[in-house]
mmCIF file of C-alpha atoms in Angstrom:
data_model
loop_
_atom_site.group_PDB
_atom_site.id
_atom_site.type_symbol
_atom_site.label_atom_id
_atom_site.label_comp_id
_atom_site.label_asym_id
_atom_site.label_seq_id
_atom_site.Cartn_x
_atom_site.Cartn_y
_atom_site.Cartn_z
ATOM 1 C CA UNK A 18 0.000 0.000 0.000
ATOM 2 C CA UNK A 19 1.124 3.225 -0.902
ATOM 3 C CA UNK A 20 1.058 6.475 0.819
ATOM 4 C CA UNK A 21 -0.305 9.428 -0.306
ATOM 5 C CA UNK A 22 1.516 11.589 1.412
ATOM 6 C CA UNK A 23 4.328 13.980 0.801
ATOM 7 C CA UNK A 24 7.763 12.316 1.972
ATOM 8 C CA UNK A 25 10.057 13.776 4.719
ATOM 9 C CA UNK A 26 12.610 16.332 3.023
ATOM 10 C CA UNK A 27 15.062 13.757 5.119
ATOM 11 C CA UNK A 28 14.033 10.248 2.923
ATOM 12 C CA UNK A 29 17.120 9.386 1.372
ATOM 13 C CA UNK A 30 17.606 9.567 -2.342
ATOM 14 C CA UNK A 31 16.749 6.665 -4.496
ATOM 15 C CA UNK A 32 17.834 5.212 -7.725
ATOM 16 C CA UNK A 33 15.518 3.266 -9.432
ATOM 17 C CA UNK A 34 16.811 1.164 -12.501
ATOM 18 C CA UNK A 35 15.250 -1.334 -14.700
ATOM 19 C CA UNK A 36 17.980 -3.808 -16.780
ATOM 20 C CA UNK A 37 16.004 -4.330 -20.149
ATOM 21 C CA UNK A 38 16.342 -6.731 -22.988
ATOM 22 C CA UNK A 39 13.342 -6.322 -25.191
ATOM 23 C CA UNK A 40 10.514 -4.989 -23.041
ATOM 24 C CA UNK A 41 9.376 -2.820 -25.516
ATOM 25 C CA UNK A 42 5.813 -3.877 -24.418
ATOM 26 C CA UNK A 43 6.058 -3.523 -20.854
ATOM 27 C CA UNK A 44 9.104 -0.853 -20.527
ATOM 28 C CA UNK A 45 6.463 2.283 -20.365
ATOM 29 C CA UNK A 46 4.056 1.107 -17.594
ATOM 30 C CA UNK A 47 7.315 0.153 -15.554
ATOM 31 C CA UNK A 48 9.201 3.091 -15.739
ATOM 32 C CA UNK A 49 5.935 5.494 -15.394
ATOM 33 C CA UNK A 50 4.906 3.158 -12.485
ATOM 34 C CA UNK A 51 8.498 3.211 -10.839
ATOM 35 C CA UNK A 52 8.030 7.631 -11.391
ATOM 36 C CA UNK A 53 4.670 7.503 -9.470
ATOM 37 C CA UNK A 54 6.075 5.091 -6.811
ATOM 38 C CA UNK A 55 9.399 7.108 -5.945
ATOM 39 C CA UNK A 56 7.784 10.404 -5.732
ATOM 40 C CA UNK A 57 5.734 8.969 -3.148
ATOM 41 C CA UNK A 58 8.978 7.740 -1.053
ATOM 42 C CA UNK A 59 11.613 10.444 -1.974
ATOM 43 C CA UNK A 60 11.983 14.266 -3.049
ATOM 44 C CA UNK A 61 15.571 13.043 -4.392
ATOM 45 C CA UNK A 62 15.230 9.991 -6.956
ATOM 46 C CA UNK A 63 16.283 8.970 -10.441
ATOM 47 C CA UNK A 64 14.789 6.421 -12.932
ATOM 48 C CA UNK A 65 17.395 4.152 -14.912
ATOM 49 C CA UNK A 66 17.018 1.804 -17.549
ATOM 50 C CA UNK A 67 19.633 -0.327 -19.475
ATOM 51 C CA UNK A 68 18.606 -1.023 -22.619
ATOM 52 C CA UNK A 69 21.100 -4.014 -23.224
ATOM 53 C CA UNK A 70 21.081 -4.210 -27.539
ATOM 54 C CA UNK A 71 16.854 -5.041 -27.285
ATOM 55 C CA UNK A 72 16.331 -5.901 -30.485
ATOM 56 C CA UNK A 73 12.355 -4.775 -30.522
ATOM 57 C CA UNK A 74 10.995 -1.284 -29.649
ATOM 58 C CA UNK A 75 12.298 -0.937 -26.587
ATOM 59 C CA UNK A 76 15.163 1.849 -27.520
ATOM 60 C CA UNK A 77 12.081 3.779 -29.330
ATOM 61 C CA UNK A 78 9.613 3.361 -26.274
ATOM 62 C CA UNK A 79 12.637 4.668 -23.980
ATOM 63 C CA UNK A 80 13.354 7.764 -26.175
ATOM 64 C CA UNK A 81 9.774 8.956 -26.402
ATOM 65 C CA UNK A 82 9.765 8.337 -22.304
ATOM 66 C CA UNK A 83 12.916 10.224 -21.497
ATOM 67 C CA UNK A 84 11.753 13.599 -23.559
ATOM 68 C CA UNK A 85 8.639 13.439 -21.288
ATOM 69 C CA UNK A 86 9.967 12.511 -18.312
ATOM 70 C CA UNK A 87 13.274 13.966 -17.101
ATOM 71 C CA UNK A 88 13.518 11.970 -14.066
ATOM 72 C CA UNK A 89 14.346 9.038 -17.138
ATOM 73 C CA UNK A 90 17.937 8.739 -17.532
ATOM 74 C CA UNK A 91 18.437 5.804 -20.621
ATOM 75 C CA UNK A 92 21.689 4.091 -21.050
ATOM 76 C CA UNK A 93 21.750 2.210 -24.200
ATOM 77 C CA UNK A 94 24.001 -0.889 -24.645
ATOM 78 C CA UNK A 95 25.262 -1.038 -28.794
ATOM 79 C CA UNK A 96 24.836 -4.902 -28.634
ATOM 80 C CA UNK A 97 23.553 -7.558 -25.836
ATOM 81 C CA UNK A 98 26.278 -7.629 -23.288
ATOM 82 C CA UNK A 99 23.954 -9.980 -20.758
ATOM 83 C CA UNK A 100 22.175 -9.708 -17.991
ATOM 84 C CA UNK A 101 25.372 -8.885 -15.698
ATOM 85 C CA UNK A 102 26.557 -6.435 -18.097
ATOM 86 C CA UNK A 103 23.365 -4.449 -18.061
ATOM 87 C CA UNK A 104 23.270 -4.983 -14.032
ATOM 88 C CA UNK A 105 27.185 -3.365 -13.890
ATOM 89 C CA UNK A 106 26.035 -0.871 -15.756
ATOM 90 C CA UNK A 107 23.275 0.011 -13.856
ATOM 91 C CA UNK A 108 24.961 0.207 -10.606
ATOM 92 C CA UNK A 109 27.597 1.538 -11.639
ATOM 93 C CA UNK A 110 25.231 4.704 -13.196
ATOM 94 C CA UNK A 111 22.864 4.923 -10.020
ATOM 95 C CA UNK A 112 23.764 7.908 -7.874
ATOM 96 C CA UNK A 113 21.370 7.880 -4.702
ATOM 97 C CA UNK A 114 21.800 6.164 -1.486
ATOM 98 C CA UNK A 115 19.458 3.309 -2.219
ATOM 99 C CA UNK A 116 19.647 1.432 -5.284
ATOM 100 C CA UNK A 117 16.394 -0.591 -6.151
ATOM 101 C CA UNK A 118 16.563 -2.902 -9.360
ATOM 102 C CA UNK A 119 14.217 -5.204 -10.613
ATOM 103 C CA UNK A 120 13.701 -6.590 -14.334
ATOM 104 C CA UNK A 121 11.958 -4.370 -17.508
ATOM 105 C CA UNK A 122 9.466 -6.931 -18.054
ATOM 106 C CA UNK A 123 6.639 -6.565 -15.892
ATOM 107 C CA UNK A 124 7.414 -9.409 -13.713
ATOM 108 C CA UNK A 125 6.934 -7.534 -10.811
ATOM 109 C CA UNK A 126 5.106 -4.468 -9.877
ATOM 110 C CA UNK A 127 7.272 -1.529 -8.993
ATOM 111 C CA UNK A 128 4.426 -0.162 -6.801
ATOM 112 C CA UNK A 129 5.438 -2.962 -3.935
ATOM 113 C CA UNK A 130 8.942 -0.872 -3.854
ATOM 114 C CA UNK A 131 7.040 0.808 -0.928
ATOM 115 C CA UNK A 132 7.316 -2.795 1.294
ATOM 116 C CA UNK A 133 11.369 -3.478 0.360
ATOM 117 C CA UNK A 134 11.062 0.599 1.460
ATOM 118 C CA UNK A 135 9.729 0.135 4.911
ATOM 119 C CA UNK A 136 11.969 -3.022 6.068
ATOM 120 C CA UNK A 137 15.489 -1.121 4.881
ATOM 121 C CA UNK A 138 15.893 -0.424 8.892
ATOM 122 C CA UNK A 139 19.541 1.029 9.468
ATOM 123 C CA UNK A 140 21.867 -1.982 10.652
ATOM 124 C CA UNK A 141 20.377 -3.532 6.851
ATOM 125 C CA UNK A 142 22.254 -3.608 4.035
ATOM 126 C CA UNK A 143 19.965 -4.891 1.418
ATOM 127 C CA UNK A 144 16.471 -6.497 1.053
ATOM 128 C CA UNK A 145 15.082 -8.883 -1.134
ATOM 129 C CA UNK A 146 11.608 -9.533 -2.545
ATOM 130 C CA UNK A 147 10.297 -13.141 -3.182
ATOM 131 C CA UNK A 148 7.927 -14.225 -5.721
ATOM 132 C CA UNK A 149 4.884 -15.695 -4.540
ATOM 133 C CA UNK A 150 4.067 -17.443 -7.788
ATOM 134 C CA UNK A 151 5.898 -17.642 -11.237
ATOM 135 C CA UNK A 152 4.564 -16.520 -14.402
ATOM 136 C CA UNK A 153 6.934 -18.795 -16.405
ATOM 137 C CA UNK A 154 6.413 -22.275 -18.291
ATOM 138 C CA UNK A 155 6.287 -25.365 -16.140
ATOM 139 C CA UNK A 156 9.924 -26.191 -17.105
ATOM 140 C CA UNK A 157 11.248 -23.022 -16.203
ATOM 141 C CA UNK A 158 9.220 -23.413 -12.546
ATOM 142 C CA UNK A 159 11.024 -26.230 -12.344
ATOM 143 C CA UNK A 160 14.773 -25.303 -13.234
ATOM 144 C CA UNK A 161 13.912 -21.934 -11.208
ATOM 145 C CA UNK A 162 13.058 -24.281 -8.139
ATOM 146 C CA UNK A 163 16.036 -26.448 -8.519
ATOM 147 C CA UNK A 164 18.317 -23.183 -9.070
ATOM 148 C CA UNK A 165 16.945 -21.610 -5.598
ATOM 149 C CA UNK A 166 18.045 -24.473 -3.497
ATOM 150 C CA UNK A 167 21.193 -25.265 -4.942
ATOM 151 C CA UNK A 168 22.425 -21.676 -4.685
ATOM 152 C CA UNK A 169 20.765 -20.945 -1.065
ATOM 153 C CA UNK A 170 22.789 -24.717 -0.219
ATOM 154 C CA UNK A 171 25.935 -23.732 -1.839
ATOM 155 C CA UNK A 172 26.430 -20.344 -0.322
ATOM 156 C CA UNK A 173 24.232 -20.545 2.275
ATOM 157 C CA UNK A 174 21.786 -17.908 1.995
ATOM 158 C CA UNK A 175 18.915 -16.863 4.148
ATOM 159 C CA UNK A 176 17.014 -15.354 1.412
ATOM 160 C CA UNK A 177 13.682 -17.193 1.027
ATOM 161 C CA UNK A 178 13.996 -17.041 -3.215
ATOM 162 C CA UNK A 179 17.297 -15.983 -4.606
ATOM 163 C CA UNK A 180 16.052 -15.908 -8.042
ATOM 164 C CA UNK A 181 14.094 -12.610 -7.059
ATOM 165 C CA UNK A 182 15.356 -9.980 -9.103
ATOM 166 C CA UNK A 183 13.950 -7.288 -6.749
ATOM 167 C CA UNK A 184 15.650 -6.075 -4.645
ATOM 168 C CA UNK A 185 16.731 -2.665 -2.524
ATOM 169 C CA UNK A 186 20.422 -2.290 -1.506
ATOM 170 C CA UNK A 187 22.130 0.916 -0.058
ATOM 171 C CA UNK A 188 24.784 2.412 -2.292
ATOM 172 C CA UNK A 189 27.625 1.968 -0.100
ATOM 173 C CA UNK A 190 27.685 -1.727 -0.856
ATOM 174 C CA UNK A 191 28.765 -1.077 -4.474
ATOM 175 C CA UNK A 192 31.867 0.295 -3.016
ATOM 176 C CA UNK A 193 32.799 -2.728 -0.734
ATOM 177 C CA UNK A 194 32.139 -5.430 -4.168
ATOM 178 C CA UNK A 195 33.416 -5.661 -7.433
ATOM 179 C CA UNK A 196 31.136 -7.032 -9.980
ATOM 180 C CA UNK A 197 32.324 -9.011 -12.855
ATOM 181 C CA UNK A 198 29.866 -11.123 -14.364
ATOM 182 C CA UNK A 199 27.775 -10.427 -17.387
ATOM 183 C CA UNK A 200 25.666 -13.954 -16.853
ATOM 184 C CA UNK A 201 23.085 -13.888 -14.178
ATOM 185 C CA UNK A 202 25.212 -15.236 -11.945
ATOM 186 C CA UNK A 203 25.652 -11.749 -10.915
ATOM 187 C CA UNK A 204 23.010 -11.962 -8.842
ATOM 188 C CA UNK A 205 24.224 -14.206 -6.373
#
């Protein structure tokens, strides 16, 4: 649930970025939903998205969006670098204390920010969403299950669904890692 009212002047800032690989159909409602969401929790926020080489519309779709919203900052990729790539790039171009990612096509709905928003406490580094049902083909349910516990077993991770790609995390984390991936293995 979102609040209508104005935020403190002392909310910290927030970057919100989207990595996108042919969302062309779903890029608009995200970003525009992602505006009307951090203006809700922030005075001081910026909208990102990484267009990684999409192949469809999406590069169109993000032009029109960034000449009417100038919140919109666009980074385009010349080719697909991957999924890590466009995540590096993305962190590496968000400039607020809070970073909050998740994925350009309309998996999840930015508007539940707010919760990942409200748990951020200050001894918290970073918290994750979880999905509470997939939208995917009954194979990738399956390979996506199969992922989740052999990750969370391997590294032992108290995360209830690793493969959630949404996820809040304070700036200052970015300078304590160094990213190299350009697979989705980033995200672990």
């Amino acid at each position: 649930m979102i609040n209508s009212k104005t935020p403190p002047h002392s909310a910290p800032s927030l970057s919100v970025f989207f990595p996108a690989y042919n969302d062309g159909a779903t890029i608009a409602s995200m970003v525009i939903t992602a505006i009307t969401t951090a203006k809700e929790l922030t005075n001081d926020y910026e909208i990102l998205v990484v267009n990684d080489g999409s192949s469809d519309a999406t590069r169109d779709v993000l032009e029109e969006l960034s000449h009417r919203y100038p919140e919109l900052r666009v980074i385009h990729h010349p080719t697909n670098q991957g999924y890590g790539a466009a995540l590096r790039t993305g962190f590496n171009e968000a400039s607020k204390s809070l970073v909050f990612y998740t994925d350009g096509d309309a998996q999840y709905d930015p508007r539940e920010m707010q919760l990942l928003w409200n748990e951020l406490v200050p001894d918290i580094d970073l918290v994750n969403g979880y999905k509470i049902s997939r939208s995917d083909p009954f194979h990738r349910v399956i390979i996506g299950r199969i992922y989740h516990h052999t990750v969370k077993m391997l590294f032992s991770l108290p995360l209830r669904d690793v493969d959630c790609d949404f996820r809040l995390i304070r700036r200052t984390v970015f300078d304590q890692i160094t990213l190299e991936k350009n697979s989705g293995v980033i995200c672990v």
